[in-house]
mmCIF file of N, CA and C in Angstrom:
data_model
loop_
_atom_site.group_PDB
_atom_site.id
_atom_site.type_symbol
_atom_site.label_atom_id
_atom_site.label_comp_id
_atom_site.label_asym_id
_atom_site.label_seq_id
_atom_site.Cartn_x
_atom_site.Cartn_y
_atom_site.Cartn_z
ATOM 1 N N MET A 1 -7.194 -25.842 -13.506
ATOM 2 C CA MET A 1 -5.636 -26.163 -12.252
ATOM 3 C C MET A 1 -6.066 -26.865 -11.193
ATOM 4 N N SER A 2 -4.999 -27.585 -10.640
ATOM 5 C CA SER A 2 -5.388 -28.491 -9.446
ATOM 6 C C SER A 2 -5.188 -27.704 -8.257
ATOM 7 N N ALA A 3 -5.613 -28.204 -7.304
ATOM 8 C CA ALA A 3 -5.914 -27.513 -5.899
ATOM 9 C C ALA A 3 -4.214 -27.574 -5.282
ATOM 10 N N GLN A 4 -3.337 -28.102 -5.702
ATOM 11 C CA GLN A 4 -1.729 -28.029 -5.410
ATOM 12 C C GLN A 4 -1.302 -26.917 -6.003
ATOM 13 N N ALA A 5 -1.698 -26.605 -7.530
ATOM 14 C CA ALA A 5 -1.050 -25.504 -8.241
ATOM 15 C C ALA A 5 -1.767 -24.330 -7.418
ATOM 16 N N THR A 6 -2.834 -24.060 -7.180
ATOM 17 C CA THR A 6 -3.580 -23.056 -6.622
ATOM 18 C C THR A 6 -2.859 -22.513 -5.403
ATOM 19 N N GLU A 7 -2.490 -23.638 -4.454
ATOM 20 C CA GLU A 7 -1.641 -23.749 -3.269
ATOM 21 C C GLU A 7 -0.276 -22.939 -3.878
ATOM 22 N N VAL A 8 0.428 -23.438 -4.345
ATOM 23 C CA VAL A 8 1.690 -22.931 -4.610
ATOM 24 C C VAL A 8 1.795 -21.563 -5.133
ATOM 25 N N GLN A 9 0.459 -20.909 -5.811
ATOM 26 C CA GLN A 9 1.102 -19.606 -6.611
ATOM 27 C C GLN A 9 0.381 -18.933 -5.343
ATOM 28 N N ALA A 10 -0.443 -19.243 -4.185
ATOM 29 C CA ALA A 10 -0.689 -18.482 -3.460
ATOM 30 C C ALA A 10 0.300 -18.292 -1.854
ATOM 31 N N LYS A 11 1.437 -19.012 -2.136
ATOM 32 C CA LYS A 11 2.203 -19.043 -1.085
ATOM 33 C C LYS A 11 2.918 -17.382 -1.165
ATOM 34 N N VAL A 12 3.021 -17.212 0.390
ATOM 35 C CA VAL A 12 3.474 -15.697 0.323
ATOM 36 C C VAL A 12 4.526 -15.508 0.834
ATOM 37 N N PRO A 13 5.810 -14.604 0.392
ATOM 38 C CA PRO A 13 6.809 -14.441 0.592
ATOM 39 C C PRO A 13 6.809 -14.331 2.208
ATOM 40 N N GLY A 14 8.053 -14.912 3.027
ATOM 41 C CA GLY A 14 8.117 -14.835 4.651
ATOM 42 C C GLY A 14 8.231 -13.440 4.809
ATOM 43 N N GLU A 15 9.112 -12.981 3.918
ATOM 44 C CA GLU A 15 9.843 -11.287 4.320
ATOM 45 C C GLU A 15 8.476 -10.440 4.308
ATOM 46 N N ILE A 16 7.514 -10.644 3.124
ATOM 47 C CA ILE A 16 6.377 -9.721 3.159
ATOM 48 C C ILE A 16 5.467 -9.700 4.322
ATOM 49 N N VAL A 17 5.316 -11.329 4.776
ATOM 50 C CA VAL A 17 4.495 -11.562 6.230
ATOM 51 C C VAL A 17 5.055 -10.893 7.351
ATOM 52 N N LYS A 18 6.323 -10.934 7.530
ATOM 53 C CA LYS A 18 6.843 -10.038 8.557
ATOM 54 C C LYS A 18 6.903 -8.551 8.860
ATOM 55 N N SER A 19 7.205 -8.060 7.324
ATOM 56 C CA SER A 19 6.893 -6.550 7.311
ATOM 57 C C SER A 19 5.430 -6.135 7.346
ATOM 58 N N VAL A 20 4.484 -6.584 7.258
ATOM 59 C CA VAL A 20 3.021 -6.541 7.347
ATOM 60 C C VAL A 20 2.583 -6.953 8.839
ATOM 61 N N GLN A 21 3.203 -7.893 9.230
ATOM 62 C CA GLN A 21 2.863 -8.055 11.150
ATOM 63 C C GLN A 21 3.633 -6.941 11.733
ATOM 64 N N ALA A 22 4.712 -6.632 11.315
ATOM 65 C CA ALA A 22 5.259 -5.272 11.958
ATOM 66 C C ALA A 22 4.697 -3.924 11.878
ATOM 67 N N PHE A 23 4.030 -3.847 10.662
ATOM 68 C CA PHE A 23 3.108 -2.439 10.149
ATOM 69 C C PHE A 23 1.874 -2.640 11.345
ATOM 70 N N VAL A 24 1.236 -3.644 11.440
ATOM 71 C CA VAL A 24 0.250 -3.811 12.303
ATOM 72 C C VAL A 24 0.263 -4.072 13.626
ATOM 73 N N ALA A 25 1.502 -4.130 14.060
ATOM 74 C CA ALA A 25 1.956 -4.152 15.499
ATOM 75 C C ALA A 25 2.602 -2.610 16.176
ATOM 76 N N GLU A 26 2.958 -2.120 15.104
ATOM 77 C CA GLU A 26 3.398 -0.794 15.384
ATOM 78 C C GLU A 26 2.186 0.238 15.338
ATOM 79 N N HIS A 27 1.209 -0.078 14.574
ATOM 80 C CA HIS A 27 -0.073 0.986 14.080
ATOM 81 C C HIS A 27 -0.920 0.412 15.191
ATOM 82 N N GLY A 28 -1.025 0.117 16.291
ATOM 83 C CA GLY A 28 -2.607 -0.204 17.064
ATOM 84 C C GLY A 28 -2.802 -1.649 16.850
ATOM 85 N N GLY A 29 -1.992 -2.555 16.308
ATOM 86 C CA GLY A 29 -2.440 -4.086 16.622
ATOM 87 C C GLY A 29 -3.652 -4.262 15.366
ATOM 88 N N SER A 30 -4.009 -3.589 14.774
ATOM 89 C CA SER A 30 -5.117 -3.710 13.520
ATOM 90 C C SER A 30 -4.717 -2.653 12.550
ATOM 91 N N ALA A 31 -5.276 -3.504 11.167
ATOM 92 C CA ALA A 31 -5.006 -2.558 9.816
ATOM 93 C C ALA A 31 -6.144 -3.089 9.199
ATOM 94 N N THR A 32 -6.315 -2.151 8.179
ATOM 95 C CA THR A 32 -7.373 -2.810 7.107
ATOM 96 C C THR A 32 -6.203 -2.746 5.665
ATOM 97 N N ALA A 33 -6.786 -3.645 5.153
ATOM 98 C CA ALA A 33 -5.650 -3.774 3.537
ATOM 99 C C ALA A 33 -6.846 -3.814 2.437
ATOM 100 N N VAL A 34 -6.619 -2.886 1.272
ATOM 101 C CA VAL A 34 -6.917 -2.530 0.269
ATOM 102 C C VAL A 34 -6.380 -3.228 -1.079
ATOM 103 N N LEU A 35 -6.767 -4.307 -1.556
ATOM 104 C CA LEU A 35 -6.234 -4.843 -2.875
ATOM 105 C C LEU A 35 -6.522 -4.454 -4.100
ATOM 106 N N GLN A 36 -5.360 -3.539 -4.778
ATOM 107 C CA GLN A 36 -5.633 -3.140 -5.873
ATOM 108 C C GLN A 36 -4.914 -3.685 -7.006
ATOM 109 N N SER A 37 -5.171 -4.201 -7.669
ATOM 110 C CA SER A 37 -4.805 -4.699 -9.261
ATOM 111 C C SER A 37 -3.566 -3.751 -9.842
ATOM 112 N N LEU A 38 -2.622 -4.227 -10.235
ATOM 113 C CA LEU A 38 -1.601 -3.577 -10.781
ATOM 114 C C LEU A 38 -1.463 -3.991 -12.271
ATOM 115 N N GLY A 39 -2.336 -4.692 -12.536
ATOM 116 C CA GLY A 39 -2.454 -5.279 -14.294
ATOM 117 C C GLY A 39 -1.194 -6.861 -14.109
ATOM 118 N N THR A 40 -0.329 -6.682 -14.631
ATOM 119 C CA THR A 40 0.470 -7.900 -14.781
ATOM 120 C C THR A 40 1.617 -7.679 -14.056
ATOM 121 N N GLU A 41 1.912 -6.474 -13.201
ATOM 122 C CA GLU A 41 2.515 -6.479 -12.039
ATOM 123 C C GLU A 41 2.538 -7.077 -10.880
ATOM 124 N N GLY A 42 0.825 -7.406 -10.729
ATOM 125 C CA GLY A 42 0.525 -7.853 -9.562
ATOM 126 C C GLY A 42 -0.800 -7.267 -8.785
ATOM 127 N N VAL A 43 -0.602 -7.183 -7.499
ATOM 128 C CA VAL A 43 -1.529 -6.481 -6.679
ATOM 129 C C VAL A 43 -1.050 -5.701 -5.629
ATOM 130 N N ARG A 44 -1.569 -4.504 -5.555
ATOM 131 C CA ARG A 44 -0.773 -3.794 -4.635
ATOM 132 C C ARG A 44 -1.585 -3.768 -3.263
ATOM 133 N N VAL A 45 -0.980 -3.906 -2.052
ATOM 134 C CA VAL A 45 -1.736 -4.119 -0.769
ATOM 135 C C VAL A 45 -1.471 -3.018 -0.075
ATOM 136 N N THR A 46 -2.621 -1.767 0.211
ATOM 137 C CA THR A 46 -2.322 -0.721 0.879
ATOM 138 C C THR A 46 -3.014 -1.011 1.919
ATOM 139 N N LEU A 47 -2.143 -0.713 3.109
ATOM 140 C CA LEU A 47 -2.328 -0.973 4.408
ATOM 141 C C LEU A 47 -2.961 0.586 5.394
ATOM 142 N N VAL A 48 -3.883 0.405 5.778
ATOM 143 C CA VAL A 48 -4.409 1.610 6.503
ATOM 144 C C VAL A 48 -4.211 1.225 8.352
ATOM 145 N N GLY A 49 -3.048 1.465 9.229
ATOM 146 C CA GLY A 49 -3.173 0.974 10.280
ATOM 147 C C GLY A 49 -4.267 1.716 11.457
ATOM 148 N N GLY A 50 -4.509 1.076 12.708
ATOM 149 C CA GLY A 50 -5.578 1.490 13.201
ATOM 150 C C GLY A 50 -5.225 2.732 13.489
ATOM 151 N N ASP A 51 -4.222 3.636 13.572
ATOM 152 C CA ASP A 51 -4.198 4.866 13.989
ATOM 153 C C ASP A 51 -4.206 5.736 12.538
ATOM 154 N N GLY A 52 -4.337 5.108 11.630
ATOM 155 C CA GLY A 52 -4.511 5.768 10.246
ATOM 156 C C GLY A 52 -3.333 5.919 9.103
ATOM 157 N N VAL A 53 -2.301 5.545 9.789
ATOM 158 C CA VAL A 53 -0.801 5.346 8.985
ATOM 159 C C VAL A 53 -0.926 4.537 7.731
ATOM 160 N N LEU A 54 -0.601 5.395 6.744
ATOM 161 C CA LEU A 54 -0.535 4.380 5.330
ATOM 162 C C LEU A 54 0.563 3.543 5.142
ATOM 163 N N GLY A 55 0.505 2.098 4.509
ATOM 164 C CA GLY A 55 1.770 1.776 4.318
ATOM 165 C C GLY A 55 1.404 0.733 3.205
ATOM 166 N N ASP A 56 2.285 0.148 2.183
ATOM 167 C CA ASP A 56 1.958 -0.735 1.044
ATOM 168 C C ASP A 56 2.978 -1.853 1.014
ATOM 169 N N ARG A 57 2.556 -3.005 0.154
ATOM 170 C CA ARG A 57 3.277 -4.281 -0.190
ATOM 171 C C ARG A 57 2.727 -4.102 -1.520
ATOM 172 N N VAL A 58 3.943 -4.675 -2.577
ATOM 173 C CA VAL A 58 3.559 -5.390 -3.638
ATOM 174 C C VAL A 58 3.490 -6.653 -3.823
ATOM 175 N N VAL A 59 2.515 -7.616 -4.064
ATOM 176 C CA VAL A 59 2.465 -9.207 -4.314
ATOM 177 C C VAL A 59 2.389 -9.526 -5.716
ATOM 178 N N GLY A 60 2.632 -10.740 -6.045
ATOM 179 C CA GLY A 60 2.323 -11.172 -7.435
ATOM 180 C C GLY A 60 1.066 -11.641 -8.213
ATOM 181 N N SER A 61 0.220 -11.730 -7.087
ATOM 182 C CA SER A 61 -1.372 -11.802 -7.683
ATOM 183 C C SER A 61 -2.333 -11.651 -6.513
ATOM 184 N N ARG A 62 -3.681 -11.736 -6.993
ATOM 185 C CA ARG A 62 -4.811 -11.388 -6.098
ATOM 186 C C ARG A 62 -4.513 -12.612 -5.068
ATOM 187 N N ALA A 63 -4.327 -14.047 -5.429
ATOM 188 C CA ALA A 63 -4.579 -14.868 -4.636
ATOM 189 C C ALA A 63 -3.401 -15.027 -3.615
ATOM 190 N N VAL A 64 -2.506 -14.273 -3.831
ATOM 191 C CA VAL A 64 -1.121 -14.155 -2.713
ATOM 192 C C VAL A 64 -1.778 -12.949 -1.602
ATOM 193 N N ALA A 65 -2.325 -12.104 -2.391
ATOM 194 C CA ALA A 65 -2.586 -10.752 -1.529
ATOM 195 C C ALA A 65 -3.706 -11.343 -0.324
ATOM 196 N N GLU A 66 -4.575 -12.226 -0.819
ATOM 197 C CA GLU A 66 -5.907 -12.699 0.095
ATOM 198 C C GLU A 66 -5.116 -13.821 0.793
ATOM 199 N N ALA A 67 -3.802 -14.554 0.508
ATOM 200 C CA ALA A 67 -3.587 -15.511 1.181
ATOM 201 C C ALA A 67 -2.740 -14.368 2.465
ATOM 202 N N LEU A 68 -2.317 -13.254 2.294
ATOM 203 C CA LEU A 68 -1.502 -12.590 3.080
ATOM 204 C C LEU A 68 -2.104 -11.983 4.175
ATOM 205 N N VAL A 69 -3.430 -11.823 3.838
ATOM 206 C CA VAL A 69 -4.552 -11.084 4.511
ATOM 207 C C VAL A 69 -4.888 -11.855 5.779
ATOM 208 N N GLU A 70 -5.395 -13.253 5.714
ATOM 209 C CA GLU A 70 -5.740 -14.423 5.856
ATOM 210 C C GLU A 70 -4.134 -14.806 6.904
ATOM 211 N N ARG A 71 -3.227 -14.596 6.703
ATOM 212 C CA ARG A 71 -2.088 -14.949 7.361
ATOM 213 C C ARG A 71 -1.642 -13.784 8.765
ATOM 214 N N VAL A 72 -2.155 -13.001 8.401
ATOM 215 C CA VAL A 72 -1.427 -11.872 9.455
ATOM 216 C C VAL A 72 -3.067 -11.488 10.305
ATOM 217 N N ASP A 73 -2.633 -11.623 11.551
ATOM 218 C CA ASP A 73 -3.703 -11.456 12.656
ATOM 219 C C ASP A 73 -3.728 -9.722 12.959
ATOM 220 N N GLY A 74 -5.096 -9.375 13.182
ATOM 221 C CA GLY A 74 -5.144 -8.194 12.854
ATOM 222 C C GLY A 74 -5.468 -7.199 11.611
ATOM 223 N N LEU A 75 -5.404 -7.737 10.565
ATOM 224 C CA LEU A 75 -5.300 -7.471 9.199
ATOM 225 C C LEU A 75 -6.728 -7.956 8.661
ATOM 226 N N THR A 76 -7.464 -6.801 8.149
ATOM 227 C CA THR A 76 -8.647 -6.877 7.575
ATOM 228 C C THR A 76 -8.524 -6.541 5.978
ATOM 229 N N ALA A 77 -9.658 -7.018 5.197
ATOM 230 C CA ALA A 77 -9.580 -6.718 4.031
ATOM 231 C C ALA A 77 -10.962 -5.833 3.854
ATOM 232 N N ALA A 78 -10.243 -4.943 3.039
ATOM 233 C CA ALA A 78 -11.844 -3.767 2.464
ATOM 234 C C ALA A 78 -11.836 -3.981 1.241
ATOM 235 N N GLU A 79 -13.398 -4.080 0.693
ATOM 236 C CA GLU A 79 -13.694 -4.291 -0.714
ATOM 237 C C GLU A 79 -13.005 -3.216 -1.587
ATOM 238 N N GLU A 80 -13.101 -2.052 -0.962
ATOM 239 C CA GLU A 80 -12.685 -0.940 -1.696
ATOM 240 C C GLU A 80 -12.642 0.066 -1.009
ATOM 241 N N TRP A 81 -12.119 1.426 -1.353
ATOM 242 C CA TRP A 81 -12.040 2.644 -0.476
ATOM 243 C C TRP A 81 -13.002 3.323 -0.561
ATOM 244 N N ASN A 82 -13.580 3.544 0.990
ATOM 245 C CA ASN A 82 -15.041 4.151 1.196
ATOM 246 C C ASN A 82 -14.512 5.468 1.759
ATOM 247 N N ARG A 83 -15.392 6.199 2.093
ATOM 248 C CA ARG A 83 -15.526 7.564 2.683
ATOM 249 C C ARG A 83 -14.624 7.419 4.324
ATOM 250 N N GLU A 84 -15.010 6.301 5.208
ATOM 251 C CA GLU A 84 -14.728 5.991 6.257
ATOM 252 C C GLU A 84 -13.140 5.692 6.104
ATOM 253 N N LEU A 85 -12.650 4.712 5.228
ATOM 254 C CA LEU A 85 -11.453 4.537 5.137
ATOM 255 C C LEU A 85 -10.464 5.344 4.720
ATOM 256 N N SER A 86 -10.867 6.462 3.703
ATOM 257 C CA SER A 86 -10.054 7.328 3.213
ATOM 258 C C SER A 86 -9.902 8.568 4.322
ATOM 259 N N SER A 87 -11.080 9.006 5.074
ATOM 260 C CA SER A 87 -11.079 9.996 6.222
ATOM 261 C C SER A 87 -9.995 9.407 6.892
ATOM 262 N N ALA A 88 -9.882 7.725 7.514
ATOM 263 C CA ALA A 88 -8.779 7.696 8.443
ATOM 264 C C ALA A 88 -7.442 7.575 8.159
ATOM 265 N N ALA A 89 -7.647 7.524 6.854
ATOM 266 C CA ALA A 89 -5.783 7.013 6.226
ATOM 267 C C ALA A 89 -5.053 8.852 6.256
ATOM 268 N N THR A 90 -3.834 8.970 6.966
ATOM 269 C CA THR A 90 -3.360 9.575 7.450
ATOM 270 C C THR A 90 -1.686 9.153 6.871
ATOM 271 N N PRO A 91 -1.198 9.728 5.816
ATOM 272 C CA PRO A 91 0.219 9.781 5.397
ATOM 273 C C PRO A 91 1.534 10.025 6.635
ATOM 274 N N ARG A 92 2.238 9.483 6.771
ATOM 275 C CA ARG A 92 3.278 9.632 7.734
ATOM 276 C C ARG A 92 4.019 10.587 7.709
ATOM 277 N N ARG A 93 4.583 11.309 8.648
ATOM 278 C CA ARG A 93 5.496 12.292 8.846
ATOM 279 C C ARG A 93 6.460 12.291 7.601
ATOM 280 N N GLY A 94 6.999 13.058 6.457
ATOM 281 C CA GLY A 94 7.634 13.175 5.302
ATOM 282 C C GLY A 94 7.376 12.299 4.488
ATOM 283 N N HIS A 95 6.161 11.913 4.147
ATOM 284 C CA HIS A 95 5.702 10.852 3.218
ATOM 285 C C HIS A 95 5.341 11.814 1.898
ATOM 286 N N TYR A 96 5.183 13.083 2.034
ATOM 287 C CA TYR A 96 4.968 14.037 0.848
ATOM 288 C C TYR A 96 6.490 14.105 -0.158
ATOM 289 N N ALA A 97 7.107 14.310 0.809
ATOM 290 C CA ALA A 97 8.706 14.683 0.639
ATOM 291 C C ALA A 97 9.176 13.497 -0.138
ATOM 292 N N LYS A 98 8.905 12.056 0.436
ATOM 293 C CA LYS A 98 9.356 11.090 -0.212
ATOM 294 C C LYS A 98 8.602 10.929 -1.518
ATOM 295 N N MET A 99 7.333 10.961 -1.635
ATOM 296 C CA MET A 99 6.939 10.770 -2.869
ATOM 297 C C MET A 99 6.889 11.544 -3.924
ATOM 298 N N ALA A 100 7.354 12.960 -3.502
ATOM 299 C CA ALA A 100 7.614 13.959 -4.653
ATOM 300 C C ALA A 100 8.865 13.805 -5.078
ATOM 301 N N GLY A 101 9.926 13.152 -4.531
ATOM 302 C CA GLY A 101 11.435 12.875 -5.129
ATOM 303 C C GLY A 101 12.013 14.108 -5.013
ATOM 304 N N TRP A 102 13.030 14.365 -6.114
ATOM 305 C CA TRP A 102 13.634 15.395 -6.370
ATOM 306 C C TRP A 102 13.144 16.533 -6.284
ATOM 307 N N VAL A 103 11.957 16.785 -6.527
ATOM 308 C CA VAL A 103 10.970 17.898 -6.358
ATOM 309 C C VAL A 103 10.747 18.467 -5.124
ATOM 310 N N ALA A 104 10.507 17.750 -4.176
ATOM 311 C CA ALA A 104 10.668 18.111 -2.782
ATOM 312 C C ALA A 104 11.465 18.878 -2.351
ATOM 313 N N LYS A 105 12.733 18.938 -2.800
ATOM 314 C CA LYS A 105 14.059 19.761 -2.142
ATOM 315 C C LYS A 105 14.241 20.887 -3.156
ATOM 316 N N GLN A 106 13.426 21.265 -3.950
ATOM 317 C CA GLN A 106 13.541 22.356 -4.849
ATOM 318 C C GLN A 106 12.271 23.739 -4.250
ATOM 319 N N THR A 107 13.623 24.861 -4.610
ATOM 320 C CA THR A 107 13.002 26.073 -3.950
ATOM 321 C C THR A 107 12.282 26.986 -5.143
ATOM 322 N N LYS A 108 12.911 26.935 -6.548
ATOM 323 C CA LYS A 108 12.576 27.359 -7.468
ATOM 324 C C LYS A 108 11.992 26.307 -8.752
ATOM 325 N N PHE A 109 10.563 27.042 -8.993
ATOM 326 C CA PHE A 109 10.131 26.027 -9.881
ATOM 327 C C PHE A 109 9.982 26.936 -11.338
ATOM 328 N N PRO A 110 10.139 25.906 -12.357
ATOM 329 C CA PRO A 110 9.893 26.819 -13.771
ATOM 330 C C PRO A 110 8.344 27.019 -14.167
ATOM 331 N N ARG A 111 7.928 28.400 -14.609
ATOM 332 C CA ARG A 111 7.007 28.831 -14.841
ATOM 333 C C ARG A 111 5.851 27.412 -15.762
ATOM 334 N N ALA A 112 4.858 27.575 -15.467
ATOM 335 C CA ALA A 112 3.945 26.382 -16.156
ATOM 336 C C ALA A 112 3.747 26.850 -17.651
ATOM 337 N N ARG A 113 3.774 25.931 -18.554
ATOM 338 C CA ARG A 113 3.515 26.150 -19.990
ATOM 339 C C ARG A 113 2.552 27.071 -20.588
ATOM 340 N N ASN A 114 1.083 27.122 -19.640
ATOM 341 C CA ASN A 114 0.135 27.868 -19.946
ATOM 342 C C ASN A 114 0.292 29.347 -19.005
ATOM 343 N N GLU A 115 1.290 29.504 -18.429
ATOM 344 C CA GLU A 115 1.409 30.964 -17.824
ATOM 345 C C GLU A 115 2.600 31.809 -18.633
ATOM 346 N N ARG A 116 2.935 31.420 -19.897
ATOM 347 C CA ARG A 116 4.335 31.951 -20.406
ATOM 348 C C ARG A 116 3.408 32.896 -21.270
#
């Protein structure tokens, strides 16, 4: 693969750069990114803001994710989740309900199969 082909693959979409820059600005001016492979889907860039709030974006490849980290001021990459980073991460208000989807609005739940 030539150097030109590598640069083309590592091009970060402008909308992703803008959204990550806005996230960093809103959450203390700094953030840590954890790059997690999603297989053929790409790479999930999980953001932990300076205030601990979580965010994420998905990009097409590891090269694009690394280019994103280099391009955004105040964003640093972590090799993996560690105790300090996990302890600092704080889901934003309403995050649990959003992730739970339809279950979050339920008041009655069916009995578990092993409780019948």
